[in-house]
mmCIF file of C-alpha atoms in Angstrom:
data_model
loop_
_atom_site.group_PDB
_atom_site.id
_atom_site.type_symbol
_atom_site.label_atom_id
_atom_site.label_comp_id
_atom_site.label_asym_id
_atom_site.label_seq_id
_atom_site.Cartn_x
_atom_site.Cartn_y
_atom_site.Cartn_z
ATOM 1 C CA ALA A 23 -14.914 7.955 -4.412
ATOM 2 C CA PHE A 24 -12.630 10.947 -4.814
ATOM 3 C CA ALA A 25 -13.442 14.297 -6.387
ATOM 4 C CA TRP A 26 -11.288 17.346 -7.106
ATOM 5 C CA ASP A 27 -12.537 19.028 -10.311
ATOM 6 C CA GLY A 28 -13.670 22.562 -9.499
ATOM 7 C CA LEU A 29 -12.886 22.114 -5.787
ATOM 8 C CA ASP A 30 -10.384 23.954 -3.620
ATOM 9 C CA GLU A 31 -9.015 20.644 -2.344
ATOM 10 C CA PRO A 32 -9.586 16.951 -3.119
ATOM 11 C CA LEU A 33 -12.407 15.275 -1.202
ATOM 12 C CA GLN A 34 -13.137 11.693 -0.267
ATOM 13 C CA ILE A 35 -16.827 10.898 -0.766
ATOM 14 C CA VAL A 36 -18.391 8.052 1.221
ATOM 15 C CA ARG A 37 -21.602 6.740 -0.331
ATOM 16 C CA LYS A 38 -24.367 5.368 1.872
ATOM 17 C CA LYS A 39 -24.734 2.350 -0.388
ATOM 18 C CA VAL A 40 -22.839 0.971 -3.383
ATOM 19 C CA LYS A 41 -22.994 -2.188 -5.481
ATOM 20 C CA LEU A 42 -19.729 -4.083 -5.418
ATOM 21 C CA PRO A 43 -18.646 -5.194 -8.922
ATOM 22 C CA TRP A 44 -18.476 -8.991 -8.703
ATOM 23 C CA GLU A 45 -17.740 -11.711 -11.246
ATOM 24 C CA HIS A 46 -17.966 -15.510 -11.081
ATOM 25 C CA ILE A 47 -15.800 -17.577 -13.466
ATOM 26 C CA ASP A 48 -15.730 -21.370 -13.867
ATOM 27 C CA TRP A 49 -12.412 -22.848 -15.049
ATOM 28 C CA ARG A 50 -12.935 -26.423 -13.846
ATOM 29 C CA ASP A 51 -12.857 -27.812 -17.397
ATOM 30 C CA PHE A 52 -9.436 -26.331 -18.193
ATOM 31 C CA SER A 53 -6.038 -27.904 -17.544
ATOM 32 C CA ALA A 54 -3.715 -26.512 -14.880
ATOM 33 C CA ALA A 55 -1.413 -25.010 -17.531
ATOM 34 C CA ASN A 56 -4.355 -23.410 -19.315
ATOM 35 C CA ARG A 57 -5.636 -21.958 -16.050
ATOM 36 C CA GLU A 58 -2.222 -20.446 -15.307
ATOM 37 C CA GLU A 59 -2.144 -18.786 -18.720
ATOM 38 C CA ARG A 60 -5.689 -17.513 -18.344
ATOM 39 C CA LEU A 61 -4.946 -16.194 -14.850
ATOM 40 C CA ARG A 62 -1.923 -14.235 -16.065
ATOM 41 C CA GLY A 63 -4.014 -12.700 -18.834
ATOM 42 C CA LEU A 64 -6.877 -11.873 -16.485
ATOM 43 C CA LEU A 65 -4.586 -10.175 -13.941
ATOM 44 C CA LYS A 66 -2.862 -8.146 -16.656
ATOM 45 C CA ALA A 67 -6.201 -7.002 -18.082
ATOM 46 C CA ASP A 68 -7.437 -6.157 -14.587
ATOM 47 C CA ARG A 69 -4.439 -3.904 -13.916
ATOM 48 C CA ILE A 70 -4.871 -2.145 -17.262
ATOM 49 C CA ARG A 71 -8.564 -1.620 -16.532
ATOM 50 C CA GLY A 72 -7.763 0.475 -13.466
ATOM 51 C CA PHE A 73 -10.383 2.651 -11.760
ATOM 52 C CA LYS A 74 -12.251 5.890 -12.316
ATOM 53 C CA LEU A 75 -11.618 7.663 -9.035
ATOM 54 C CA ALA A 76 -14.920 9.552 -9.095
ATOM 55 C CA ALA A 77 -16.937 6.315 -9.308
ATOM 56 C CA ALA A 78 -17.463 4.353 -6.070
ATOM 57 C CA PRO A 79 -16.577 1.732 -5.024
ATOM 58 C CA LEU A 80 -12.901 1.657 -5.938
ATOM 59 C CA MET A 81 -12.749 -2.119 -5.574
ATOM 60 C CA ARG A 82 -14.060 -5.253 -7.252
ATOM 61 C CA GLY A 83 -14.018 -8.996 -6.702
ATOM 62 C CA THR A 84 -13.558 -11.984 -9.000
ATOM 63 C CA LEU A 85 -14.166 -15.562 -7.825
ATOM 64 C CA ILE A 86 -12.669 -18.244 -10.073
ATOM 65 C CA ARG A 87 -13.717 -21.864 -9.493
ATOM 66 C CA ILE A 88 -10.915 -24.230 -10.497
ATOM 67 C CA ALA A 89 -12.187 -27.407 -8.750
ATOM 68 C CA ASP A 90 -15.280 -28.544 -6.863
ATOM 69 C CA ASP A 91 -13.598 -27.594 -3.577
ATOM 70 C CA GLU A 92 -11.005 -25.020 -4.704
ATOM 71 C CA ASN A 93 -11.307 -21.388 -5.769
ATOM 72 C CA ILE A 94 -9.113 -18.419 -6.603
ATOM 73 C CA PHE A 95 -10.329 -15.066 -5.309
ATOM 74 C CA ILE A 96 -9.033 -11.814 -6.788
ATOM 75 C CA TRP A 97 -9.699 -8.685 -4.752
ATOM 76 C CA THR A 98 -8.742 -5.551 -6.664
ATOM 77 C CA TYR A 99 -8.776 -2.178 -4.896
ATOM 78 C CA HIS A 100 -7.231 1.252 -5.327
ATOM 79 C CA HIS A 101 -4.407 2.131 -2.959
ATOM 80 C CA LEU A 102 -6.244 5.327 -1.993
ATOM 81 C CA LEU A 103 -8.674 3.195 0.034
ATOM 82 C CA LEU A 104 -6.246 1.461 2.360
ATOM 83 C CA ASP A 105 -2.614 0.650 3.029
ATOM 84 C CA GLY A 106 -0.726 -2.583 3.602
ATOM 85 C CA TRP A 107 -1.225 -2.372 7.381
ATOM 86 C CA CYS A 108 -4.980 -2.850 6.793
ATOM 87 C CA LEU A 109 -4.654 -6.159 4.955
ATOM 88 C CA GLY A 110 -4.008 -8.148 8.118
ATOM 89 C CA LEU A 111 -6.937 -6.438 9.853
ATOM 90 C CA ILE A 112 -9.285 -7.171 6.963
ATOM 91 C CA MET A 113 -8.167 -10.799 6.627
ATOM 92 C CA LYS A 114 -8.830 -11.238 10.355
ATOM 93 C CA GLU A 115 -12.379 -9.922 9.865
ATOM 94 C CA VAL A 116 -12.908 -12.204 6.864
ATOM 95 C CA SER A 117 -11.804 -15.156 9.004
ATOM 96 C CA ILE A 118 -14.225 -14.181 11.787
ATOM 97 C CA PHE A 119 -17.100 -13.902 9.293
ATOM 98 C CA TYR A 120 -16.212 -17.193 7.605
ATOM 99 C CA GLU A 121 -16.017 -19.140 10.866
ATOM 100 C CA ALA A 122 -19.301 -17.693 12.147
ATOM 101 C CA ILE A 123 -21.213 -18.292 8.904
ATOM 102 C CA SER A 124 -19.810 -21.843 8.709
ATOM 103 C CA ARG A 125 -21.373 -22.501 12.124
ATOM 104 C CA GLY A 126 -24.643 -20.825 11.167
ATOM 105 C CA GLU A 127 -23.997 -17.964 13.584
ATOM 106 C CA GLU A 128 -24.171 -14.184 13.244
ATOM 107 C CA PRO A 129 -20.667 -12.686 12.858
ATOM 108 C CA GLN A 130 -19.604 -10.413 15.705
ATOM 109 C CA LEU A 131 -16.843 -7.861 15.204
ATOM 110 C CA GLU A 132 -15.190 -5.600 17.741
ATOM 111 C CA PRO A 133 -16.172 -1.941 17.142
ATOM 112 C CA THR A 134 -13.451 0.170 15.499
ATOM 113 C CA ARG A 135 -13.037 3.905 15.022
ATOM 114 C CA PRO A 136 -14.104 5.227 11.617
ATOM 115 C CA TYR A 137 -11.555 6.738 9.245
ATOM 116 C CA ARG A 138 -13.302 10.110 9.489
ATOM 117 C CA ASP A 139 -11.902 10.431 13.041
ATOM 118 C CA TYR A 140 -8.412 10.382 11.546
ATOM 119 C CA ILE A 141 -9.397 13.067 9.020
ATOM 120 C CA ALA A 142 -10.758 15.185 11.884
ATOM 121 C CA TRP A 143 -7.475 14.690 13.767
ATOM 122 C CA LEU A 144 -5.524 15.760 10.688
ATOM 123 C CA GLN A 145 -7.595 18.902 10.259
ATOM 124 C CA LYS A 146 -6.786 19.975 13.815
ATOM 125 C CA ARG A 147 -3.058 19.833 13.116
ATOM 126 C CA ASN A 148 -1.145 23.096 12.857
ATOM 127 C CA GLY A 149 -0.395 23.235 9.119
ATOM 128 C CA PRO A 150 1.610 26.493 9.083
ATOM 129 C CA LYS A 151 3.759 25.309 12.008
ATOM 130 C CA SER A 152 4.539 22.025 10.232
ATOM 131 C CA GLU A 153 5.330 23.837 6.998
ATOM 132 C CA THR A 154 7.698 26.225 8.815
ATOM 133 C CA TYR A 155 9.488 23.266 10.406
ATOM 134 C CA TRP A 156 10.043 21.420 7.126
ATOM 135 C CA ARG A 157 11.082 24.570 5.260
ATOM 136 C CA ARG A 158 13.754 25.104 7.925
ATOM 137 C CA ILE A 159 14.905 21.473 7.809
ATOM 138 C CA LEU A 160 15.061 21.395 3.988
ATOM 139 C CA LYS A 161 16.522 24.888 3.556
ATOM 140 C CA GLY A 162 19.322 24.910 1.001
ATOM 141 C CA TYR A 163 18.034 22.025 -1.104
ATOM 142 C CA THR A 164 17.033 23.521 -4.427
ATOM 143 C CA SER A 165 17.504 20.729 -6.965
ATOM 144 C CA PRO A 166 17.302 16.922 -7.190
ATOM 145 C CA LEU A 167 20.322 14.851 -6.211
ATOM 146 C CA HIS A 168 22.620 14.307 -9.197
ATOM 147 C CA LEU A 169 24.214 10.880 -9.359
ATOM 148 C CA MET A 170 27.583 10.987 -11.104
ATOM 149 C CA VAL A 171 27.378 7.605 -12.816
ATOM 150 C CA ASP A 172 27.094 6.492 -16.417
ATOM 151 C CA GLN A 173 23.507 6.052 -17.539
ATOM 152 C CA ASN A 174 22.662 3.014 -19.602
ATOM 153 C CA PRO A 175 19.361 3.580 -21.454
ATOM 154 C CA GLY A 176 18.932 -0.173 -21.792
ATOM 155 C CA GLU A 177 18.561 -0.512 -18.015
ATOM 156 C CA VAL A 178 15.561 1.787 -17.698
ATOM 157 C CA SER A 179 12.675 -0.376 -16.489
ATOM 158 C CA GLU A 180 10.087 2.274 -15.619
ATOM 159 C CA PRO A 181 9.656 5.999 -16.270
ATOM 160 C CA GLY A 182 11.878 7.900 -13.850
ATOM 161 C CA ILE A 183 13.619 4.754 -12.570
ATOM 162 C CA HIS A 184 17.083 4.378 -14.091
ATOM 163 C CA TYR A 185 18.664 1.885 -11.707
ATOM 164 C CA ALA A 186 16.734 -1.095 -10.388
ATOM 165 C CA ARG A 187 18.282 -4.170 -8.812
ATOM 166 C CA LYS A 188 16.858 -7.087 -6.866
ATOM 167 C CA LEU A 189 19.175 -8.722 -4.357
ATOM 168 C CA ALA A 190 18.414 -11.744 -2.170
ATOM 169 C CA LEU A 191 20.563 -11.938 0.962
ATOM 170 C CA SER A 192 21.555 -15.256 2.513
ATOM 171 C CA GLU A 193 20.239 -16.285 5.925
ATOM 172 C CA SER A 194 23.686 -15.780 7.501
ATOM 173 C CA THR A 195 24.085 -12.283 6.014
ATOM 174 C CA THR A 196 20.583 -11.313 7.156
ATOM 175 C CA GLU A 197 21.304 -12.532 10.697
ATOM 176 C CA ALA A 198 24.618 -10.629 10.720
ATOM 177 C CA LEU A 199 22.847 -7.428 9.679
ATOM 178 C CA SER A 200 20.131 -7.961 12.275
ATOM 179 C CA SER A 201 22.807 -8.485 14.950
ATOM 180 C CA LEU A 202 24.589 -5.293 13.873
ATOM 181 C CA ALA A 203 21.317 -3.355 14.085
ATOM 182 C CA ARG A 204 20.595 -4.691 17.581
ATOM 183 C CA SER A 205 24.094 -3.772 18.765
ATOM 184 C CA GLY A 206 23.475 -0.216 17.601
ATOM 185 C CA GLN A 207 20.020 -0.145 19.208
ATOM 186 C CA MET A 208 18.294 0.450 15.893
ATOM 187 C CA THR A 209 15.941 -1.387 13.575
ATOM 188 C CA LEU A 210 17.149 -3.292 10.529
ATOM 189 C CA TYR A 211 15.108 -0.783 8.508
ATOM 190 C CA SER A 212 17.154 2.124 9.918
ATOM 191 C CA LEU A 213 20.387 0.276 9.167
ATOM 192 C CA ILE A 214 19.401 -0.249 5.524
ATOM 193 C CA GLN A 215 18.398 3.420 5.227
ATOM 194 C CA GLY A 216 21.827 4.389 6.537
ATOM 195 C CA ALA A 217 23.515 2.163 3.954
ATOM 196 C CA TRP A 218 21.341 3.736 1.243
ATOM 197 C CA ALA A 219 22.389 7.225 2.387
ATOM 198 C CA ILE A 220 26.070 6.246 2.209
ATOM 199 C CA LEU A 221 25.561 4.802 -1.269
ATOM 200 C CA LEU A 222 23.848 7.987 -2.500
ATOM 201 C CA SER A 223 26.653 10.043 -0.973
ATOM 202 C CA GLN A 224 29.261 8.009 -2.839
ATOM 203 C CA TYR A 225 27.436 8.338 -6.164
ATOM 204 C CA SER A 226 26.648 12.040 -5.785
ATOM 205 C CA GLY A 227 29.732 13.354 -4.031
ATOM 206 C CA GLU A 228 27.465 15.089 -1.506
ATOM 207 C CA SER A 229 27.859 14.720 2.251
ATOM 208 C CA ASP A 230 24.420 16.184 2.987
ATOM 209 C CA LEU A 231 21.498 14.782 1.031
ATOM 210 C CA VAL A 232 17.748 14.144 1.094
ATOM 211 C CA PHE A 233 15.741 11.058 0.168
ATOM 212 C CA GLY A 234 12.216 10.014 0.995
ATOM 213 C CA VAL A 235 10.890 7.053 2.960
ATOM 214 C CA THR A 236 7.365 5.821 3.610
ATOM 215 C CA VAL A 237 6.070 5.665 7.189
ATOM 216 C CA SER A 238 2.910 4.031 8.533
ATOM 217 C CA GLY A 239 1.435 7.451 9.380
ATOM 218 C CA ARG A 240 -0.687 6.165 12.265
ATOM 219 C CA PRO A 241 -0.437 8.733 15.094
ATOM 220 C CA THR A 242 0.003 7.111 18.509
ATOM 221 C CA GLU A 243 -1.966 9.920 20.170
ATOM 222 C CA LEU A 244 -5.139 8.878 18.304
ATOM 223 C CA ALA A 245 -6.701 6.092 20.391
ATOM 224 C CA GLY A 246 -7.691 3.014 18.396
ATOM 225 C CA VAL A 247 -5.746 4.049 15.286
ATOM 226 C CA GLN A 248 -3.972 0.665 15.084
ATOM 227 C CA SER A 249 -7.250 -1.074 14.155
ATOM 228 C CA MET A 250 -8.619 1.599 11.799
ATOM 229 C CA ILE A 251 -9.088 0.819 8.103
ATOM 230 C CA GLY A 252 -7.949 3.454 5.632
ATOM 231 C CA MET A 253 -5.005 5.118 3.935
ATOM 232 C CA PHE A 254 -2.437 6.353 6.469
ATOM 233 C CA ILE A 255 1.002 6.003 4.865
ATOM 234 C CA ASN A 256 2.952 9.221 4.531
#
């Protein structure tokens, strides 16, 4: 759970024991089309339901039986608990548990460092030094980037997002971009970020600009961080 009312800073609260909200649903008597419609409605209602951050646990499970040997499992959790990196780690643990239980054995997992070790590492960081660095790097930026393009109110899809496009690249174009990135000794991600910077420069008329990106946030100097479960993205 997370608390902040009346506190100097937000806190993550780890309960010793919680009851996981869990629901079983049986849709075996419905047609495939009916199940699809019901599933869409259930997922939409689940998103609207959301979470109360002060009430642990910030996750819930729904198991839907659609045939005698087929199920749909919906695992809903708040992003504050973990990031995308963790999904592979958790699915690996689920697989280990499933295989062991199927054989009537006790599941055995490799020990991992707790998330609190990462919090302790963060608290030892030099906050004022980091703040001084970023204030120097960002000095001179006082207002958001202004894009000099016509705004079409009909294209607004979400609050604050005025231009959204989805583009699927062909296999040949993707390979060409990957080859270009390798020739420049960079990742494809860095190449795309560079293209984005050029695009923003063209639309804003600015040659020096700032935009944000998300990084994994897992410090290499913290041993065992690659297998830790928690929220690290920055």
